[in-house]
Coordinates of C-alpha atoms and ligand atoms in Angstrom, one line a residue:
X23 CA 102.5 53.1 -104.0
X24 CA 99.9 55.3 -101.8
X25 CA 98.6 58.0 -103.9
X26 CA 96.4 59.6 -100.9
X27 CA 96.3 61.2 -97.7
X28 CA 94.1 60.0 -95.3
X29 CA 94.1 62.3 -91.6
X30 CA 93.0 61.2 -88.6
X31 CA 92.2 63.3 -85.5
X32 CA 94.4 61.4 -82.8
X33 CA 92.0 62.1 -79.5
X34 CA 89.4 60.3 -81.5
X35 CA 91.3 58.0 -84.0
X36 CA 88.0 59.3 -86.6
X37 CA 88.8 59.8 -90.0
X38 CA 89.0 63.5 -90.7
X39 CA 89.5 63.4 -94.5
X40 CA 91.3 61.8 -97.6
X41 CA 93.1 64.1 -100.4
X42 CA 94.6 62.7 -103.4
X43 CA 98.6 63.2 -104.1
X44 CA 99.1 65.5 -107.3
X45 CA 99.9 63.9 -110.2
X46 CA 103.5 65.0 -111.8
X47 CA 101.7 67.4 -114.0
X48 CA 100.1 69.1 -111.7
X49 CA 103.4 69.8 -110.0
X50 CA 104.9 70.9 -112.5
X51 CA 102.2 73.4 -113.7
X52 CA 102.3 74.4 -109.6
X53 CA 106.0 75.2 -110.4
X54 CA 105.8 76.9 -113.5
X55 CA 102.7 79.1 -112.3
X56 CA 105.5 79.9 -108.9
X57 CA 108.1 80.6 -111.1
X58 CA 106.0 83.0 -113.3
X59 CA 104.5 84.8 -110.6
X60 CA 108.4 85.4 -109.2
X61 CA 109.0 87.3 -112.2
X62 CA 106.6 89.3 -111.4
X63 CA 106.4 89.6 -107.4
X64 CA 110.2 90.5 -107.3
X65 CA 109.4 93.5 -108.9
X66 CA 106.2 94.7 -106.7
X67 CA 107.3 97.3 -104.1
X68 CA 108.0 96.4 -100.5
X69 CA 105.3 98.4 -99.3
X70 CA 102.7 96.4 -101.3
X71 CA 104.1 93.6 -100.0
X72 CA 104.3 94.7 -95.9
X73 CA 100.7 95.8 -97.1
X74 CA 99.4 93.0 -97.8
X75 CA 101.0 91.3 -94.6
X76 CA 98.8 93.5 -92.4
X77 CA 95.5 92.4 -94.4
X78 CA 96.9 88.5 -93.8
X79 CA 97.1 89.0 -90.1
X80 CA 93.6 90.6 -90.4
X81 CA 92.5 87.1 -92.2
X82 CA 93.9 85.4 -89.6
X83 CA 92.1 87.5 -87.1
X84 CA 88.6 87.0 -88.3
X85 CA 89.5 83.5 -89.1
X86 CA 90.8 82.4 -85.5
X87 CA 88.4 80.1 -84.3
X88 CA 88.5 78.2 -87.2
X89 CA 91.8 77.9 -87.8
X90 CA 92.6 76.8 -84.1
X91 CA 90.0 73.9 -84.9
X92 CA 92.0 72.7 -87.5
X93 CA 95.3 72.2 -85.7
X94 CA 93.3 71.0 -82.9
X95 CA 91.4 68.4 -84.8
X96 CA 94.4 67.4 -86.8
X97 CA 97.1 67.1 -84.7
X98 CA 95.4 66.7 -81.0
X99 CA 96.5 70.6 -79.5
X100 CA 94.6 72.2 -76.8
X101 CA 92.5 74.6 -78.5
X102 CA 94.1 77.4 -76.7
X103 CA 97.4 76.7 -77.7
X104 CA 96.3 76.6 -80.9
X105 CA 94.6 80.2 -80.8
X106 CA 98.1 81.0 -79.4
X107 CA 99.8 79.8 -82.1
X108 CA 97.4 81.8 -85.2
X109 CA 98.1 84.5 -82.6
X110 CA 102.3 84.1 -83.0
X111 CA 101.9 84.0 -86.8
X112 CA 99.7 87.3 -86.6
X113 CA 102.5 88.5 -84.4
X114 CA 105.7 87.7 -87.1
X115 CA 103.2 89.3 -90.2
X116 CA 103.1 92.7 -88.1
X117 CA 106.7 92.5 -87.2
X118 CA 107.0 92.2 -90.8
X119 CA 105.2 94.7 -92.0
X120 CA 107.2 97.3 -90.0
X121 CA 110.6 96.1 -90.1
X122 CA 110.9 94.7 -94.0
X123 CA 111.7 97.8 -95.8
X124 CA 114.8 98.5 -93.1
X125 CA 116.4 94.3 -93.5
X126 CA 116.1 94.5 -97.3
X127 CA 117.4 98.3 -97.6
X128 CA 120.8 98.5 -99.5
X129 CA 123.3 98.4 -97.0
X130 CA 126.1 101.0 -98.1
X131 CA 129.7 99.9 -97.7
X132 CA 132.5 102.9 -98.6
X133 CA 135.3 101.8 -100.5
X134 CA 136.7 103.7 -103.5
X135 CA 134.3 103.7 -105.7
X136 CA 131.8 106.4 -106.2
X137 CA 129.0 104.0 -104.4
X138 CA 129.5 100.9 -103.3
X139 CA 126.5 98.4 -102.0
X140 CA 125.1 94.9 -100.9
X141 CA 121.3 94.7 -102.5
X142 CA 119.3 92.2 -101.2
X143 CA 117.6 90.6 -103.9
X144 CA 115.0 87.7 -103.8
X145 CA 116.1 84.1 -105.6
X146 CA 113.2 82.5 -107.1
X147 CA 110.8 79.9 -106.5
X148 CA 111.5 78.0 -102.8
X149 CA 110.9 74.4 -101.7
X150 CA 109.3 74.2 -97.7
X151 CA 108.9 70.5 -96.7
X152 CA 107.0 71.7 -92.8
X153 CA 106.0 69.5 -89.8
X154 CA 103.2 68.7 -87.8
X155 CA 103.6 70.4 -84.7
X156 CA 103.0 73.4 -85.2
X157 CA 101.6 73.0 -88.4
X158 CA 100.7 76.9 -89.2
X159 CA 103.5 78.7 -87.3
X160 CA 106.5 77.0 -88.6
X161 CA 104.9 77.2 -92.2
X162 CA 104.6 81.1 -91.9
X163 CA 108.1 81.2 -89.9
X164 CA 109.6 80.3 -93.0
X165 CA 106.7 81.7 -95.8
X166 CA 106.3 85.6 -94.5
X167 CA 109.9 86.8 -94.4
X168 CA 110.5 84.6 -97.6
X169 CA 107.6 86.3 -99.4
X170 CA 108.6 89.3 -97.9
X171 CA 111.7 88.8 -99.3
X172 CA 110.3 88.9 -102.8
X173 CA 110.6 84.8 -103.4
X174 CA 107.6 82.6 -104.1
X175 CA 106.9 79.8 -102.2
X176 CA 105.9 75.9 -102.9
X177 CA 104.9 73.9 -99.3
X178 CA 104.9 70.2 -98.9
X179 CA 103.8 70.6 -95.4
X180 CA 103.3 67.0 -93.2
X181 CA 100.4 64.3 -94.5
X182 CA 98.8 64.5 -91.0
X183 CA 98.2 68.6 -91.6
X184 CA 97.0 68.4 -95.2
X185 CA 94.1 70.3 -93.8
X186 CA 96.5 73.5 -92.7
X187 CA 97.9 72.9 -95.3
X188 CA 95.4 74.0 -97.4
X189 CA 93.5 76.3 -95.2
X190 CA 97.1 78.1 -95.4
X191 CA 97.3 78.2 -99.1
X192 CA 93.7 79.9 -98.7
X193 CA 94.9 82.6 -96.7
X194 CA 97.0 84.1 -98.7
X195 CA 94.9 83.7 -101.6
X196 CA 92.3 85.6 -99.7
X197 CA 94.4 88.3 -98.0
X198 CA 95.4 89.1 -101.9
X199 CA 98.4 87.7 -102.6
X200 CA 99.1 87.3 -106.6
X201 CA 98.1 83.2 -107.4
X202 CA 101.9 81.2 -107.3
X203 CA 102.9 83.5 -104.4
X204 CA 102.4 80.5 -102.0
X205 CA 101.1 77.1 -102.7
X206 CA 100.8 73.6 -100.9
X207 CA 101.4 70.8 -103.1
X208 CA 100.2 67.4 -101.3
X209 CA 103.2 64.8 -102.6
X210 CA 105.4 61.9 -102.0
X211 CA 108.8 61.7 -101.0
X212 CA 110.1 61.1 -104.8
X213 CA 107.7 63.8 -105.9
X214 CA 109.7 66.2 -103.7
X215 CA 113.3 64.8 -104.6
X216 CA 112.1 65.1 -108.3
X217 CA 111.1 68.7 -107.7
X218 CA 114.1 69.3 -105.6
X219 CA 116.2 68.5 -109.0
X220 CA 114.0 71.0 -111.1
X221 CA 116.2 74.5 -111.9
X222 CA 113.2 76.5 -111.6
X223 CA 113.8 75.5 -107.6
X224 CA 116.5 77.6 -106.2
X225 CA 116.3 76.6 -102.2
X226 CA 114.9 74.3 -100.0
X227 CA 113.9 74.7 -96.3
X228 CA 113.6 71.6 -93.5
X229 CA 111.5 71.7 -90.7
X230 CA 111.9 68.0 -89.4
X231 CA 114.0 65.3 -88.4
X232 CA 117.2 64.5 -88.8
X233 CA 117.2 61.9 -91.0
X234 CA 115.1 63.9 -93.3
X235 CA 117.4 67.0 -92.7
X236 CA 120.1 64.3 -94.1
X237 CA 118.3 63.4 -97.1
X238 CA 116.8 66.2 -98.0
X239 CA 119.9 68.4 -97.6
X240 CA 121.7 65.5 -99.9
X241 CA 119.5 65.5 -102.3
X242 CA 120.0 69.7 -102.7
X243 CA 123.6 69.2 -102.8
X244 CA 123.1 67.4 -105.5
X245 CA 121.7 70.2 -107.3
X246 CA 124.0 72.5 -105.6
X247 CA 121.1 74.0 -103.9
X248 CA 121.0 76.0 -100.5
X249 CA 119.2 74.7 -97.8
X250 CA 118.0 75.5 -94.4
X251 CA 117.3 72.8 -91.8
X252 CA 115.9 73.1 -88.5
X253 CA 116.2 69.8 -86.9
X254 CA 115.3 67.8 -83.6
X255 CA 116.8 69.3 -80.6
X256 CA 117.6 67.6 -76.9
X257 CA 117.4 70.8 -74.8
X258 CA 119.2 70.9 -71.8
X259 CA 117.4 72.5 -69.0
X260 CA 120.0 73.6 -66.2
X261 CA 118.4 73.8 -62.4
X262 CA 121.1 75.7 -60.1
X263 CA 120.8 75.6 -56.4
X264 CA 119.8 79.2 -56.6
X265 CA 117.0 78.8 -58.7
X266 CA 114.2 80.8 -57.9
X267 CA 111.0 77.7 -58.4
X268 CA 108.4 80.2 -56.7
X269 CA 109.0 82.1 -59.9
X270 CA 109.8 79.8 -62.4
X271 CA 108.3 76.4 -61.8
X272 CA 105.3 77.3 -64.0
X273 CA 107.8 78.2 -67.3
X274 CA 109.8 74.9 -66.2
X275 CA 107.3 72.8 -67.0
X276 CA 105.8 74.5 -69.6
X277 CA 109.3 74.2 -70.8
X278 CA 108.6 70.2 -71.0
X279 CA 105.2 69.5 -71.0
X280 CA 103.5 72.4 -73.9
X281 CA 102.1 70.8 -77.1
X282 CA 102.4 67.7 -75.5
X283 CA 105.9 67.5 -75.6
X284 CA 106.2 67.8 -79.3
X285 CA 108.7 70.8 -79.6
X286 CA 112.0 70.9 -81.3
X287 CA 113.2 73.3 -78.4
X288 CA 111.4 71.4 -75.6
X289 CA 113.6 71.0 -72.3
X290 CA 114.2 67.3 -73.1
X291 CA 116.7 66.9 -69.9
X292 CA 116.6 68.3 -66.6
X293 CA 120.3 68.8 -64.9
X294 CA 119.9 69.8 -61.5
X295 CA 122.1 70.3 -58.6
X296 CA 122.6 68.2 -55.8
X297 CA 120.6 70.9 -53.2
X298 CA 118.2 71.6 -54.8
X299 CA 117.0 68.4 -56.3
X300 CA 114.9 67.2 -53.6
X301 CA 112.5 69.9 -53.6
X302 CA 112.4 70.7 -57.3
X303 CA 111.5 67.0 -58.0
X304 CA 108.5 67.2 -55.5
X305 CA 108.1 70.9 -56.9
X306 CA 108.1 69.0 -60.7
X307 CA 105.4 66.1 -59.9
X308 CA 102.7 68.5 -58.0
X309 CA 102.8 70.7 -61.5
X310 CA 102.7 67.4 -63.8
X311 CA 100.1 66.3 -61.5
X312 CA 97.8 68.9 -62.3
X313 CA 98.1 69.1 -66.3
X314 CA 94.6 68.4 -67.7
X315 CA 94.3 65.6 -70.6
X316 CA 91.4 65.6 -72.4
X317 CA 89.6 66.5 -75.3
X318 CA 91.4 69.2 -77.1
X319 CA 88.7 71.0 -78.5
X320 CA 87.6 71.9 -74.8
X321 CA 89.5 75.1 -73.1
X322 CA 90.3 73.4 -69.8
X323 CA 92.4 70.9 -71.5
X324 CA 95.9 71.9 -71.0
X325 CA 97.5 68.5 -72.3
X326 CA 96.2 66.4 -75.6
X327 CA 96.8 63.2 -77.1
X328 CA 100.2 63.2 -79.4
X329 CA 99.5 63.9 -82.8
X330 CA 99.5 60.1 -84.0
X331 CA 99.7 56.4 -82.2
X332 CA 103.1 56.0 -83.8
X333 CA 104.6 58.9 -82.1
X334 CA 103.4 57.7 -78.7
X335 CA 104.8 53.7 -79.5
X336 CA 108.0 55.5 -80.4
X337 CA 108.0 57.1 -77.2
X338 CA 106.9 54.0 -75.1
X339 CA 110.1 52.2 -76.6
X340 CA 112.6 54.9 -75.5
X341 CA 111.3 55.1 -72.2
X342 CA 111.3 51.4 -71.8
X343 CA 114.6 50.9 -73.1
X344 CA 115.9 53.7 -70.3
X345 CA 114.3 51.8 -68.1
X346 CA 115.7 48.0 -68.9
X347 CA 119.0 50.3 -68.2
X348 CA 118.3 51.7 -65.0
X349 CA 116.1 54.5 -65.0
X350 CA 113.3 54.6 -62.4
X351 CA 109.8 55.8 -63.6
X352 CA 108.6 58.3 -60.6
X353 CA 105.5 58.8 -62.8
X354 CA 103.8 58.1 -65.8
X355 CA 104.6 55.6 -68.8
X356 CA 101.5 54.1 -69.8
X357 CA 99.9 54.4 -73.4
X358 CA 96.6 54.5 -74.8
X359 CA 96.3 54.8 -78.8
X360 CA 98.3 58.3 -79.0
X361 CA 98.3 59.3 -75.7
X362 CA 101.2 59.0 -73.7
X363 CA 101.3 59.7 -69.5
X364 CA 103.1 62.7 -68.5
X365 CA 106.2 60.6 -67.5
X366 CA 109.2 62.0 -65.2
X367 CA 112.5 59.3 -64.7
X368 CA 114.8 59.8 -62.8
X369 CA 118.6 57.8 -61.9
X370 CA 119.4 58.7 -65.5
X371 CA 122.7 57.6 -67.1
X372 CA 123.9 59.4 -70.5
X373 CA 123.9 55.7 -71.9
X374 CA 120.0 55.6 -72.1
X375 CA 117.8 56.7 -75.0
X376 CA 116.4 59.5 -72.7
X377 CA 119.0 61.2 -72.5
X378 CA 120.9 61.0 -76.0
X379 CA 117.7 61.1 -78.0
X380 CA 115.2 63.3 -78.3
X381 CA 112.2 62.4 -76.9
X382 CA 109.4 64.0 -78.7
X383 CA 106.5 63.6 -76.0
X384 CA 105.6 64.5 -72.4
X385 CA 108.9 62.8 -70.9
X386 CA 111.1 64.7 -68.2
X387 CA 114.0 62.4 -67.5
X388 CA 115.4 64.7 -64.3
X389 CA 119.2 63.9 -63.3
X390 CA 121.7 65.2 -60.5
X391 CA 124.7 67.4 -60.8
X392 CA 127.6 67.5 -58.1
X393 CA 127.5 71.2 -58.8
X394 CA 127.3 74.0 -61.3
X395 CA 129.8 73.1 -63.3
X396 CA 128.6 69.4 -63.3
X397 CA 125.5 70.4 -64.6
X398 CA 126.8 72.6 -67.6
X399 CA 129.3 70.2 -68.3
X400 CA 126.5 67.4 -68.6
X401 CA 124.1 69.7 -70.8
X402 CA 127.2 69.8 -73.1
X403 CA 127.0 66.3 -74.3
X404 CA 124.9 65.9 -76.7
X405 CA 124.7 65.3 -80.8
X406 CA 122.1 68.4 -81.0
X407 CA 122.6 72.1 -80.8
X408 CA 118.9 73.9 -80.8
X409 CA 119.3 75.7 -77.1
X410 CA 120.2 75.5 -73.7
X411 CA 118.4 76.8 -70.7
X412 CA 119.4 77.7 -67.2
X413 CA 117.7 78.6 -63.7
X414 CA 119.5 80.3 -61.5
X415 CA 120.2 83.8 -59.8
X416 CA 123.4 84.0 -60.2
X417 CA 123.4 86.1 -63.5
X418 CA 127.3 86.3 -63.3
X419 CA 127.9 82.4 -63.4
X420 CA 125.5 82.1 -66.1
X421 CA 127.1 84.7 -68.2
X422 CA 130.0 82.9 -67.7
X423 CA 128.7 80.0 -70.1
X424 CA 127.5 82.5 -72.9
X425 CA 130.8 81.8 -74.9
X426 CA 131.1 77.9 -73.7
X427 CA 127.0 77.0 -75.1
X428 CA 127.6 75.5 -78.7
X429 CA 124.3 75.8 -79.7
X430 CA 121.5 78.3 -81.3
X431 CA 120.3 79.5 -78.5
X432 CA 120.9 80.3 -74.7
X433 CA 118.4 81.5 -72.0
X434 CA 118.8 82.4 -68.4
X435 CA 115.8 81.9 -66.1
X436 CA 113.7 81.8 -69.4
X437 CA 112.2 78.3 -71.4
X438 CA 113.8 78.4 -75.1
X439 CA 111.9 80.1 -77.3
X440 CA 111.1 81.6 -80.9
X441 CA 110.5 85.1 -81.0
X442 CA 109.9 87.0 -84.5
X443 CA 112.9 89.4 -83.2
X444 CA 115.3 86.9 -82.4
X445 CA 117.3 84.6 -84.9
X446 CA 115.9 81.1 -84.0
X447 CA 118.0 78.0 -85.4
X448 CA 120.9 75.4 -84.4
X449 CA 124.4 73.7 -84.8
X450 CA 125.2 70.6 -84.7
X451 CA 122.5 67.6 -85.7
X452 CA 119.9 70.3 -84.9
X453 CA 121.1 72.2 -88.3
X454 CA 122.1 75.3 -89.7
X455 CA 121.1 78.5 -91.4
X456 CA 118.6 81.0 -89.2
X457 CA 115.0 81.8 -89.6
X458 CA 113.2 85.0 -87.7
X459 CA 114.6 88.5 -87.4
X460 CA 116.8 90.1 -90.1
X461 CA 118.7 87.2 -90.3
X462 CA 115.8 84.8 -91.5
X463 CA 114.7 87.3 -94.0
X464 CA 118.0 87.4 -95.3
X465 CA 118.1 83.5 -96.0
X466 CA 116.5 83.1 -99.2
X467 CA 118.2 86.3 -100.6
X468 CA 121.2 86.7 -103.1
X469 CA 123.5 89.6 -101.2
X470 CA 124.6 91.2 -104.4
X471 CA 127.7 93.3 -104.2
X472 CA 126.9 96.6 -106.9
X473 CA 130.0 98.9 -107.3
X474 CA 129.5 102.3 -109.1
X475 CA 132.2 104.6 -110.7
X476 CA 129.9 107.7 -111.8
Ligands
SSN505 O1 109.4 72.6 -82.9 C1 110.0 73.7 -82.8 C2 109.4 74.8 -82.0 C3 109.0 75.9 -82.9 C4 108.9 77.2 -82.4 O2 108.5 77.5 -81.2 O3 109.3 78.2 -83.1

């Protein structure tokens, strides 16, 4: 068995670093030290803890560059992205730090006792297991409100980002949080089942796949544990005839093409009508045209490599297969090491893996509607449930579909995305449970019902 981490930058395929696994001991003394500090960081007051959210933004602040390197060299994103993302996780500690005291405040329900409330309380040590692709951001999705909460926190964030991994542990040592508040462990799959077993965790959280989301949320079940999973996602992305492009071509492919792809609430299929098609095709390949691979650590890249070779063969074999039944490449499909061609297919059937997979790359398989209701009824099939998007200027017909969308999420004439005020999660194969807003920081919590007769 492999007991290190070895990470590679992708746009080079040079060896960044190797880190040793933890031994059992050390995870358990990782746990112990978590669970001890919860005994003592439930009972710190919320200010001190919004407090010391503003002083981890500042971190983040002075440590920017740096930071943006990291995901950069680790995983392959365009520096500027990368700022962008330290920049979101700034963004969710100052939403944080104002709104905390209000989402955990006893709510007061009347009834006939003399008081009568829910308190919010925090429920101990919990398990992260994080991804690579957006290695700091989905960590402090899940970590801030968590803390927040009053919870301490263990991540076994992705083998590829041991290096955020780390630099994130840092961060909060160095913005002040108490030692066990939040710590990275670097382990193995049996490590993490072990640990999942151990009382002294109360919940996990899933950032991944589905077949971890499976496993993971298995092995919790188990233990009669509560878990959150946020899972793949096959966006629909819904093109009307009335869709105004001058506007929104430039989010539309953002909607596709940002971090290389690699997003859980990535457009994965474009439905357009009939139209329309023509043009937004053409309108589709100019923009594609002009995204700018290259090395990620320079500003004027706008596309990088995909964080490992794997994850571009992976890709190469869905588009291949889509194409052995039927589709027709209009551009791209060629591979080097991790990078995969900005690819757009169209003649797609709902048979092919481009179109009941998710495609986890720069791949736009683009497919014709008869009409409106064509197109919602085609976004409808499918396993996942992250989001739906739609284009249009008809405000009224896409209000129609606000009670007909199954899943997490639905924009109009907006690309799916997180927000710290908005609930973000999914149904279906894309999971359950919410993270963001009031609702994420209510996750981790036990809602207590306290009833008082003075
Ligand atoms: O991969 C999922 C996207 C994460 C996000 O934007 O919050």
């Amino acid at each position: 068995m492999k007991n290190s981490i070895k990470t590679v930058n992708p746009y080079t395929n040079h060896a960044i670093k190797t880190y040793q696994l933890y031994d059992a001991n050390t995870i358990d003394s990782i746990l112990n030290s978590a669970h001890a500090q919860f005994r003592e960081w439930r009972h710190t007051s919320i200010k001190e803890r919004c407090r010391l959210l503003s002083h981890l933004a500042q971190i983040m602040e002075d440590d920017k560059q740096e930071l943006a390197e990291l995901i950069s060299q680790e995983m392959g994103k365009p520096i500027l992205q990368s700022i962008s993302e330290i920049e979101k996780c700034q963004s969710l500690c100052d939403f944080y730090a104002v709104n905390a005291d209000d989402f955990l405040a006893d709510e007061l329900i009347e009834t006939e006792a003399s008081e009568s409330f829910i308190s919010y309380d925090p429920l101990g040590v919990i398990l992260a297991i994080m991804p690579w692709n957006y290695p700091f951001w989905q960590v402090m999705r899940f970590a801030l409100p968590t803390i927040t909460a009053g919870n301490t926190a263990i991540l076994k964030h992705a083998a590829n980002v041991t290096g955020c991994a780390i630099a994130i542990e840092k961060l909060f040592e160095k913005a002040g949080y108490p030692k066990g508040c939040f710590t990275a462990i670097l382990a193995d799959h049996d490590a993490i089942e072990k640990l999942i077993g151990n009382e002294l965790i109360k919940a996990v959280t899933l950032t991944g796949s589905e077949n971890a989301g499976k496993s993971i949320a298995a092995t919790a079940g188990k233990h009669l544990k509560k878990t959150v999973l946020e899972l793949g996602g096959n966006n629909a992305c819904i093109i009307l005839d009335d869709a105004d492009l001058d506007t929104y071509m430039d989010t539309i492919v953002n909607a596709r093409m940002q971090n290389a792809g690699q997003s859980c609430i990535a457009a994965k299929r474009f439905i357009v009508t009939e139209a329309i098609y023509d043009e937004f095709l053409d309108r589709f390949k100019e923009k594609v045209a002009q995204l700018n691979y290259g090395d990620p650590t320079h500003a004027e890249t706008t596309l990088g490599p995909l964080a490992q070779k794997k994850f571009a063969d992976t890709i190469k074999k869905q588009v291949d297969e889509s194409v052995a039944l039927g589709a027709k490449i209009v551009v791209g499909n060629t591979q080097q090491n991790a990078y995969f061609e900005p690819t757009i297919l169209t003649e797609i059937t709902e048979a092919m893996p481009v179109f009941k997979e998710e495609v986890f790359g720069p791949v736009a398989p683009i497919m014709k509607a008869k009409n409106a209701d064509n197109a919602f009824e085609i976004a409808s099939n499918s396993r996942f449930g992250l989001g739906t998007m739609v284009f249009t200027q008809s405000i009224e017909l896409a209000q129609r579909h606000i009670a007909t969308i199954d899943d997490g999420a639905y924009f109009i004439n907006e690309l799916v995305k997180s927000d710290p005020r908005l609930p973000f999660g999914g149904t279906k194969a894309s999971g359950y449970g919410r993270e963001l807003s009031k609702e994420g920081i209510q996750e981790f919590v036990n809602k207590k019902t306290v009833y008082i007769n003075h």
